[in-house]
XYZ file of C-alpha atoms in Angstrom:
307
model
C 229.809 35.363 46.469
C 229.912 34.816 50.181
C 228.589 38.305 50.802
C 225.678 37.638 48.444
C 224.735 34.419 50.286
C 225.015 36.138 53.640
C 222.767 38.969 52.497
C 220.122 36.568 51.151
C 220.231 34.624 54.411
C 219.796 37.843 56.336
C 216.766 38.771 54.234
C 215.217 35.348 54.859
C 215.672 35.817 58.630
C 213.998 39.204 58.476
C 211.047 37.805 56.540
C 210.788 34.854 58.950
C 210.884 37.163 61.959
C 208.193 39.369 60.406
C 205.996 36.319 59.823
C 206.546 35.236 63.432
C 205.533 38.633 64.804
C 202.496 38.686 62.508
C 201.486 35.226 63.695
C 201.916 36.232 67.307
C 199.735 39.292 66.775
C 197.040 37.192 65.128
C 197.146 34.719 68.030
C 196.745 37.557 70.540
C 193.776 38.937 68.608
C 192.220 35.471 68.435
C 192.656 35.003 72.192
C 191.137 38.432 72.908
C 188.231 37.627 70.631
C 187.717 34.268 72.289
C 187.742 35.813 75.766
C 185.291 38.482 74.606
C 182.928 35.890 73.173
C 183.105 33.791 76.329
C 182.541 36.813 78.595
C 179.593 37.958 76.476
C 178.097 34.486 76.581
C 178.524 34.257 80.358
C 176.966 37.683 80.878
C 174.129 36.760 78.560
C 173.430 33.584 80.501
C 173.614 35.504 83.793
C 171.113 38.074 82.535
C 168.911 35.295 81.227
C 168.746 33.632 84.656
C 168.726 36.838 86.732
C 165.313 36.949 88.407
C 165.948 39.945 90.680
C 163.258 42.096 89.083
C 160.760 39.241 89.221
C 161.495 38.725 92.921
C 160.939 42.424 93.616
C 157.651 42.285 91.718
C 156.417 39.414 93.907
C 157.527 41.250 97.033
C 155.315 44.159 96.013
C 152.405 41.851 95.199
C 152.647 40.068 98.544
C 153.491 43.040 100.786
C 149.962 43.654 102.105
C 149.299 39.944 102.659
C 152.615 39.102 104.330
C 152.256 41.960 106.827
C 149.095 40.260 108.148
C 150.891 36.893 108.604
C 148.175 34.549 107.277
C 147.988 30.896 108.317
C 148.749 28.189 105.713
C 145.899 27.121 103.441
C 145.563 24.505 100.712
C 143.191 26.589 98.611
C 141.631 30.051 98.761
C 138.363 28.765 100.236
C 140.206 27.601 103.374
C 141.667 31.036 104.109
C 140.031 33.757 106.187
C 138.045 35.927 103.733
C 138.266 38.910 106.093
C 142.059 38.691 106.024
C 142.056 38.591 102.224
C 139.696 41.554 102.162
C 141.895 43.568 104.515
C 144.979 42.720 102.442
C 143.149 43.869 99.298
C 142.202 47.148 101.005
C 145.783 47.937 102.051
C 147.046 46.911 98.619
C 144.560 49.299 97.000
C 145.627 52.098 99.377
C 149.279 51.443 98.519
C 148.508 51.559 94.795
C 146.628 54.819 95.257
C 149.535 56.338 97.181
C 151.915 55.428 94.371
C 149.749 57.047 91.699
C 150.421 60.486 90.229
C 147.667 62.174 92.262
C 148.182 60.120 95.417
C 145.293 60.192 97.871
C 144.331 63.807 97.200
C 141.833 62.801 94.530
C 139.811 60.639 96.933
C 136.684 61.830 98.708
C 136.680 61.946 102.511
C 133.967 61.400 105.049
C 132.950 64.824 106.461
C 132.438 63.463 109.980
C 135.521 61.288 110.505
C 137.769 62.530 107.663
C 138.243 58.869 106.713
C 139.253 58.087 103.162
C 136.447 56.763 100.964
C 137.998 53.888 99.038
C 135.820 52.598 96.186
C 134.960 48.910 96.416
C 135.858 48.459 92.735
C 139.476 49.300 93.567
C 139.462 46.733 96.363
C 138.058 44.183 93.896
C 140.840 45.036 91.437
C 143.512 44.581 94.107
C 142.066 41.199 95.089
C 141.821 40.077 91.459
C 145.448 41.000 90.758
C 146.625 38.605 93.491
C 143.945 35.916 93.765
C 142.679 35.902 90.187
C 139.606 37.285 88.430
C 137.377 34.476 89.705
C 137.895 35.370 93.373
C 135.004 37.497 94.618
C 134.845 39.605 97.776
C 131.720 40.186 99.849
C 131.570 43.882 100.616
C 130.317 44.687 104.089
C 131.471 46.260 107.338
C 134.023 44.053 109.124
C 136.751 44.104 111.769
C 140.414 43.770 110.919
C 142.478 40.711 111.800
C 143.853 42.271 114.975
C 140.336 43.184 116.086
C 141.234 46.779 116.892
C 139.916 48.460 113.755
C 136.609 48.475 111.890
C 136.326 48.936 108.158
C 132.919 50.506 107.670
C 131.261 49.911 104.312
C 129.016 52.596 102.834
C 126.449 50.699 100.796
C 125.105 53.831 99.149
C 128.488 55.086 97.929
C 129.950 51.593 97.435
C 133.026 52.625 99.404
C 135.029 51.587 102.445
C 135.805 54.193 105.082
C 139.522 53.834 105.763
C 140.309 55.130 109.287
C 143.033 57.695 109.789
C 144.530 55.555 112.558
C 147.298 53.153 111.559
C 147.513 49.407 111.215
C 150.318 47.328 112.686
C 152.352 45.389 110.133
C 153.989 42.283 111.551
C 156.420 41.413 108.747
C 157.825 42.620 105.451
C 158.495 40.121 102.632
C 161.857 39.133 101.198
C 161.533 36.759 98.265
C 164.374 34.237 98.410
C 163.713 32.020 95.399
C 161.279 31.197 92.623
C 160.787 27.545 91.773
C 158.530 26.132 89.084
C 157.408 22.548 89.493
C 154.332 20.518 88.593
C 152.917 23.448 86.655
C 152.967 25.774 89.680
C 155.238 28.562 90.850
C 156.539 28.318 94.407
C 157.621 31.678 95.769
C 159.685 31.233 98.940
C 159.175 34.342 101.072
C 161.263 35.273 104.076
C 159.442 37.089 106.872
C 161.524 40.002 108.152
C 160.115 41.287 111.471
C 158.936 44.861 111.412
C 161.220 47.347 113.170
C 160.188 47.607 116.801
C 158.124 44.430 116.697
C 159.851 43.348 119.898
C 160.109 46.904 121.131
C 163.695 46.984 119.846
C 164.526 49.862 117.516
C 168.294 49.467 117.866
C 170.770 48.398 115.217
C 170.712 44.924 116.752
C 167.079 44.423 115.720
C 166.695 41.476 113.281
C 167.071 42.357 109.616
C 167.029 38.790 108.296
C 163.960 36.564 107.932
C 162.928 34.718 111.071
C 160.733 32.257 109.161
C 159.909 31.238 105.606
C 156.666 30.425 103.784
C 155.992 29.135 100.279
C 153.346 31.074 98.370
C 152.025 28.833 95.628
C 150.878 30.404 92.362
C 149.024 28.772 89.502
C 148.879 30.138 85.967
C 145.535 31.239 84.562
C 145.308 32.892 81.138
C 149.049 33.490 81.117
C 149.262 35.064 84.604
C 150.224 33.458 87.915
C 147.723 33.885 90.756
C 147.978 32.816 94.381
C 146.268 29.506 95.118
C 147.864 28.148 98.324
C 150.211 28.887 101.196
C 152.570 26.294 102.665
C 155.285 26.021 105.273
C 158.694 26.225 103.614
C 161.545 23.759 103.905
C 163.920 26.719 104.153
C 164.889 27.445 107.732
C 166.153 30.707 109.238
C 169.616 31.056 110.666
C 170.021 30.287 114.353
C 170.588 33.939 115.224
C 167.508 35.055 113.286
C 165.364 32.312 114.835
C 166.497 33.355 118.302
C 165.309 36.902 117.674
C 161.959 35.850 116.212
C 159.028 37.706 117.828
C 156.313 35.908 119.756
C 153.153 35.928 117.687
C 150.858 36.212 120.700
C 152.516 39.306 122.156
C 151.275 42.877 121.983
C 153.021 44.283 118.941
C 154.502 47.739 118.924
C 152.999 49.921 116.240
C 155.433 50.609 113.447
C 153.764 50.247 110.081
C 151.106 52.759 109.189
C 149.764 52.191 105.674
C 147.371 55.098 106.188
C 149.954 57.621 107.356
C 149.490 59.508 104.105
C 145.770 59.619 104.834
C 146.424 61.251 108.177
C 148.923 63.687 106.675
C 146.598 64.625 103.847
C 143.679 65.077 106.190
C 145.212 68.088 107.908
C 143.322 67.229 111.053
C 144.332 66.607 114.641
C 145.826 63.238 115.559
C 143.517 60.704 117.073
C 144.887 61.348 120.586
C 144.244 65.116 120.284
C 140.753 64.627 118.932
C 139.996 62.247 121.780
C 141.191 64.803 124.270
C 139.096 67.450 122.572
C 136.040 65.259 122.764
C 136.716 64.666 126.445
C 136.554 68.376 127.374
C 132.757 68.730 127.353
C 132.517 65.726 129.643
C 134.832 67.346 132.199
C 132.871 70.608 131.945
C 129.624 68.784 132.626
C 131.198 67.018 135.578
C 132.282 70.359 136.980
C 128.761 71.703 136.461
C 127.358 68.877 138.527
C 129.665 69.825 141.384
C 131.938 66.829 140.901
C 135.582 67.577 141.498
C 138.534 65.265 141.309
C 140.829 65.032 144.303
C 144.469 65.699 143.405
C 146.681 62.709 143.801
C 149.050 62.774 146.733
C 152.773 62.722 146.191
C 152.989 59.193 147.566
C 150.386 57.963 145.060
C 151.714 59.773 142.047
C 153.196 57.436 139.465
C 154.304 57.860 135.859
C 151.283 55.788 134.865
C 148.821 58.079 136.596
C 150.563 61.127 135.112
C 150.232 59.688 131.620
C 146.556 59.091 132.208
C 146.102 62.712 133.225
């Protein structure tokens, strides 16, 4: 009788232990499921609020404008129309370079080998940033720096884009996107172009040295630029210390028309200038004019470079 009771008790312990292990397994599975659900929810929220791609898209939209460093304006009518036009031209060139055919499909001027950029493409570039209601006046004009002329061919309705390059002062780095009062405020950090201070070393600034707020307003479901303001965001002390002087002579670094020069297959501007200068020296020699060689005491690296 005692053996029977002991055996029954033993069986009850086994069944109890089995139920305990089963319960423990179920608890572990529940905890794993709960952690999985929480992790999925967190990742979903992170993806929902991740605006990295949107920031990159605004960097591309603002690249041509930021490189020209425009002054703040409360509306588009207050801004320099020539600056907007130049930004639209470089934006159109950049879009053409990124296309499947690149710049090879564009006609070139037979005399200067300049790219003939249709005005309709410049209009499209301006409309994509400033909105369809913003209209450009197409005519020959000088760039912001005053060292380049964009000639407009009225007959062909095209701009002649010179083979020589344009200096870019900054590249954009979008820091944040903030919607308020029905507008989108895009805070853009201005990263100085490499060599802007003549410094091409690893110590050259790679962080923004100033910040601006580009204000966009929605029209027909799309945000378009409507104003430019100074930002409350301030650069770090080290970045501010390395900020370039805006009134200095900038070193050339950014050449949005480098592909134009490469596709042209022609001599660089310096070589063509030298080639054009040869007839003048021949005519001077024909007139009996000779140049006296510089003495050793007067020879300087500057005079050698001029020769």
